Amino acid sequence: MYDQLNSLLELQNIDSEIDKFESQKASEPAKLKTFENELLKYKQKLDTKTQEIEEINKKRRDWDRKLAVQQAQMDRYKAQRTSIKTNKEYTALELEISELEKTNSEVEEEIIKLMLEFDGAKDELETAKKDYQTQETIFQKRKKEIIAKVKALNKQSTLLTEKRNPYLSKISPMLMNKYNDWRKKKGGSLVALIIGQNCAGCHLKLPPQLINEVRKKRDLRTCNSCGRILYWKEEVIEPQDEKKEQ
């Protein structure tokens, strides 16, 4: 079964790359949601400013109607002057006119305040519109980038999946079941390199006898601590250049 180790390693490396791409792909929706929430803040601000404008216009219409009613009443009072016969009636009428003029003046002041408030709110609304449009453009750009990235990751995963298929026939069903079961329950690598005297998977020290058995490359051996299949990689010693005689 040791002759299948290289195929299992290649399969593990490919699956590790696929896992990496899938992990990256899985994080993209969260990024897009963050960008959407950021855009929503600008949309809510725009909606708030729009609502403020509508409220100001509503108040302005109410005051305008009130002023129109009072102005009509003023016109009627003034028209009555010509028909007044006694000083008492004239005095009472002038008092009514005076009170109405005072009320009209107060209404006009409210209308002026609303006009000034409207001008300020309108400027803020225009700013909110520009900010939202800018953020909308940024969001759409980011969205396209995320979609493109997901497509690229899908393509890479598909290519790697095609690349892994030939190795499946080179691995026994029993070993393949062990490999799939490990990935399903624990994730990560089933096969671990021996580094020094330690398992690269769990980083615990291995018995010398076990290391020697692995180095013989006859049978598959597992780590006593984590259960990973162990393998040994011979160190390649690079030849040193001889010093040239002076």
Coordinates of C-alpha atoms in Angstrom, one line a residue:
M1 CA 0.0 0.0 0.0
Y2 CA 3.0 2.3 0.4
D3 CA 3.3 2.6 -3.4
Q4 CA 0.0 4.6 -3.2
L5 CA 1.5 7.2 -0.9
N6 CA 2.8 9.5 -3.7
S7 CA -0.7 9.5 -5.3
L8 CA -2.3 10.2 -2.0
L9 CA 0.1 13.1 -1.4
E10 CA -0.6 14.5 -4.8
L11 CA -4.3 14.2 -4.2
Q12 CA -3.9 15.9 -0.8
N13 CA -2.0 18.8 -2.3
I14 CA -4.6 19.3 -5.0
D15 CA -7.4 19.1 -2.4
S16 CA -5.5 21.6 -0.2
E17 CA -5.5 24.0 -3.2
I18 CA -9.2 23.4 -3.8
D19 CA -10.0 24.0 -0.1
K20 CA -8.1 27.3 -0.3
F21 CA -10.0 28.5 -3.3
E22 CA -13.3 27.4 -1.8
S23 CA -12.5 29.2 1.4
Q24 CA -11.7 32.4 -0.5
K25 CA -14.9 32.0 -2.5
A26 CA -16.9 31.5 0.7
S27 CA -15.6 34.8 2.2
E28 CA -16.7 36.8 -0.8
P29 CA -20.5 37.0 0.0
A30 CA -19.6 38.5 3.4
K31 CA -17.5 41.1 1.8
L32 CA -20.3 42.0 -0.6
K33 CA -22.7 42.2 2.4
T34 CA -20.3 44.6 4.1
F35 CA -20.2 46.8 1.0
E36 CA -24.0 46.7 0.8
N37 CA -24.4 47.7 4.4
E38 CA -22.0 50.6 3.8
L39 CA -24.1 51.7 0.8
L40 CA -27.3 51.3 2.9
K41 CA -26.0 54.0 5.3
Y42 CA -25.7 56.5 2.5
K43 CA -29.2 55.5 1.2
Q44 CA -30.7 55.9 4.6
K45 CA -29.1 59.4 4.9
L46 CA -30.5 60.3 1.5
D47 CA -34.0 59.0 2.5
T48 CA -33.8 61.0 5.7
K49 CA -33.0 64.2 3.8
T50 CA -35.7 63.5 1.3
Q51 CA -38.2 63.1 4.1
E52 CA -37.0 66.3 5.7
I53 CA -37.7 68.2 2.4
E54 CA -41.2 66.6 2.2
E55 CA -42.0 67.6 5.8
I56 CA -40.8 71.2 5.1
N57 CA -42.9 71.4 2.0
K58 CA -45.9 70.0 3.9
K59 CA -45.6 72.6 6.6
R60 CA -45.1 75.3 4.0
R61 CA -48.3 74.3 2.2
D62 CA -50.2 74.3 5.6
W63 CA -48.9 77.8 6.4
D64 CA -49.7 79.0 2.8
R65 CA -53.2 77.8 3.1
K66 CA -53.6 79.5 6.5
L67 CA -52.2 82.7 5.1
A68 CA -54.6 82.6 2.1
V69 CA -57.6 82.1 4.4
Q70 CA -56.6 85.0 6.7
Q71 CA -55.8 87.2 3.7
A72 CA -59.2 86.5 2.3
Q73 CA -60.7 87.4 5.7
M74 CA -58.6 90.6 5.7
D75 CA -60.0 91.6 2.3
R76 CA -63.5 91.1 3.5
Y77 CA -62.8 93.2 6.6
K78 CA -61.4 96.0 4.5
A79 CA -64.4 95.8 2.2
Q80 CA -66.6 96.4 5.1
R81 CA -65.1 99.8 5.9
T82 CA -67.3 101.5 3.4
S83 CA -70.5 100.2 5.0
I84 CA -69.6 101.1 8.6
K85 CA -72.1 103.6 10.1
T86 CA -70.9 104.1 13.7
N87 CA -67.6 104.8 15.4
K88 CA -68.1 101.8 17.6
E89 CA -68.5 99.4 14.7
Y90 CA -65.5 101.1 12.9
T91 CA -63.3 100.7 16.0
A92 CA -64.3 97.0 16.4
L93 CA -63.5 96.4 12.8
E94 CA -60.1 98.0 12.9
L95 CA -59.3 96.0 16.0
E96 CA -60.2 92.8 14.0
I97 CA -58.0 94.0 11.1
S98 CA -55.1 94.8 13.5
E99 CA -55.3 91.4 15.1
L100 CA -55.4 89.7 11.7
E101 CA -52.5 91.7 10.4
K102 CA -50.5 90.6 13.5
T103 CA -51.4 86.9 12.9
N104 CA -50.6 87.3 9.2
S105 CA -47.2 88.7 10.1
E106 CA -46.5 85.7 12.4
V107 CA -47.5 83.3 9.6
E108 CA -45.3 85.1 7.1
E109 CA -42.4 84.8 9.6
E110 CA -43.0 81.1 9.8
I111 CA -43.1 80.8 6.1
I112 CA -39.8 82.7 5.8
K113 CA -38.2 80.4 8.4
L114 CA -39.4 77.4 6.4
M115 CA -38.0 78.9 3.2
L116 CA -34.6 79.3 4.8
E117 CA -34.9 75.8 6.3
F118 CA -35.8 74.5 2.9
D119 CA -32.7 76.1 1.3
G120 CA -30.4 74.5 3.8
A121 CA -32.1 71.1 3.6
K122 CA -32.0 71.3 -0.2
D123 CA -28.2 71.8 -0.1
E124 CA -27.9 68.9 2.3
L125 CA -30.1 66.7 0.0
E126 CA -27.9 67.5 -3.0
T127 CA -24.8 66.5 -1.0
A128 CA -26.5 63.3 0.1
K129 CA -27.4 62.5 -3.5
K130 CA -23.9 63.0 -4.7
D131 CA -22.5 60.9 -1.8
Y132 CA -24.9 58.1 -2.5
Q133 CA -24.2 58.2 -6.2
T134 CA -20.4 58.0 -5.6
Q135 CA -20.9 55.1 -3.2
E136 CA -23.2 53.4 -5.6
T137 CA -20.6 53.6 -8.3
I138 CA -18.0 52.2 -5.9
F139 CA -20.3 49.4 -4.8
Q140 CA -21.1 48.3 -8.3
K141 CA -17.4 48.3 -9.1
R142 CA -16.6 46.1 -6.0
K143 CA -19.6 43.9 -6.9
K144 CA -18.2 43.2 -10.4
E145 CA -14.8 42.5 -8.9
I146 CA -16.3 40.0 -6.4
I147 CA -18.3 38.3 -9.1
A148 CA -15.3 38.1 -11.4
K149 CA -13.2 36.7 -8.5
V150 CA -15.8 34.1 -7.7
K151 CA -15.9 33.0 -11.3
A152 CA -12.1 32.8 -11.4
L153 CA -12.0 30.7 -8.2
N154 CA -14.7 28.4 -9.6
K155 CA -12.7 28.0 -12.8
Q156 CA -9.6 27.1 -10.8
S157 CA -11.5 24.7 -8.6
T158 CA -12.9 23.0 -11.7
L159 CA -9.5 22.6 -13.3
L160 CA -8.0 21.2 -10.1
T161 CA -11.0 18.8 -9.7
E162 CA -10.2 17.5 -13.2
K163 CA -6.6 17.3 -12.2
R164 CA -7.4 15.2 -9.1
N165 CA -9.6 12.6 -10.9
P166 CA -6.7 10.5 -12.3
Y167 CA -5.3 9.9 -8.8
L168 CA -8.6 8.4 -7.6
S169 CA -8.0 5.2 -9.5
K170 CA -4.5 4.9 -8.2
I171 CA -5.6 4.7 -4.5
S172 CA -7.4 1.7 -3.0
P173 CA -11.0 2.1 -1.8
M174 CA -9.9 1.4 1.8
L175 CA -7.3 4.1 1.8
M176 CA -9.6 6.5 -0.1
N177 CA -12.3 6.0 2.5
K178 CA -9.9 6.7 5.2
Y179 CA -8.8 9.9 3.4
N180 CA -12.3 11.1 2.8
D181 CA -13.4 10.3 6.4
W182 CA -10.4 12.3 7.7
R183 CA -11.3 15.3 5.6
K184 CA -14.9 15.1 6.6
K185 CA -14.4 14.8 10.3
K186 CA -11.2 16.6 11.0
G187 CA -10.3 18.5 7.8
G188 CA -6.8 19.4 6.7
S189 CA -4.1 16.9 5.8
L190 CA -4.2 13.1 6.5
V191 CA -0.6 12.7 5.3
A192 CA 2.1 14.4 7.4
L193 CA 5.8 14.9 6.9
I194 CA 8.3 13.9 9.6
I195 CA 10.4 17.0 10.4
G196 CA 13.3 16.2 12.6
Q197 CA 11.8 13.9 15.1
N198 CA 8.3 15.4 15.0
C199 CA 5.0 14.9 13.2
A200 CA 4.3 18.0 11.1
G201 CA 0.6 17.5 11.7
C202 CA 0.5 17.5 15.5
H203 CA 4.1 18.7 16.1
L204 CA 4.6 16.0 18.7
K205 CA 7.8 14.0 19.0
L206 CA 7.8 10.5 17.4
P207 CA 9.5 7.4 18.7
P208 CA 12.8 6.6 17.0
Q209 CA 11.6 3.1 16.0
L210 CA 8.5 4.6 14.3
I211 CA 10.7 7.0 12.4
N212 CA 13.0 4.2 11.2
E213 CA 10.0 2.2 10.0
V214 CA 8.7 5.2 8.0
R215 CA 12.2 5.7 6.5
K216 CA 12.2 2.1 5.2
K217 CA 9.2 3.1 3.0
R218 CA 7.7 -0.4 3.1
D219 CA 4.4 0.0 4.9
L220 CA 2.2 3.0 5.8
R221 CA 2.7 4.1 9.4
T222 CA 0.7 6.5 11.4
C223 CA 1.4 9.0 14.1
N224 CA 0.7 7.6 17.6
S225 CA -0.7 10.9 18.7
C226 CA -2.9 12.3 15.8
G227 CA -3.3 9.2 13.6
R228 CA -1.9 10.9 10.4
I229 CA -0.1 8.8 7.9
L230 CA 3.6 9.6 8.1
Y231 CA 6.1 10.0 5.3
W232 CA 9.8 10.7 5.2
K233 CA 11.5 13.1 2.7
E234 CA 15.2 12.7 2.2
E235 CA 17.2 15.9 2.6
V236 CA 19.0 16.9 -0.5
I237 CA 22.5 18.2 0.3
E238 CA 23.7 20.7 -2.3
P239 CA 27.3 20.2 -3.2
Q240 CA 29.5 23.1 -2.2
D241 CA 31.8 24.7 -4.8
E242 CA 35.4 24.0 -4.2
K243 CA 37.5 26.9 -3.5
K244 CA 39.7 27.8 -6.4
E245 CA 43.4 27.6 -5.7
Q246 CA 45.0 30.9 -5.5

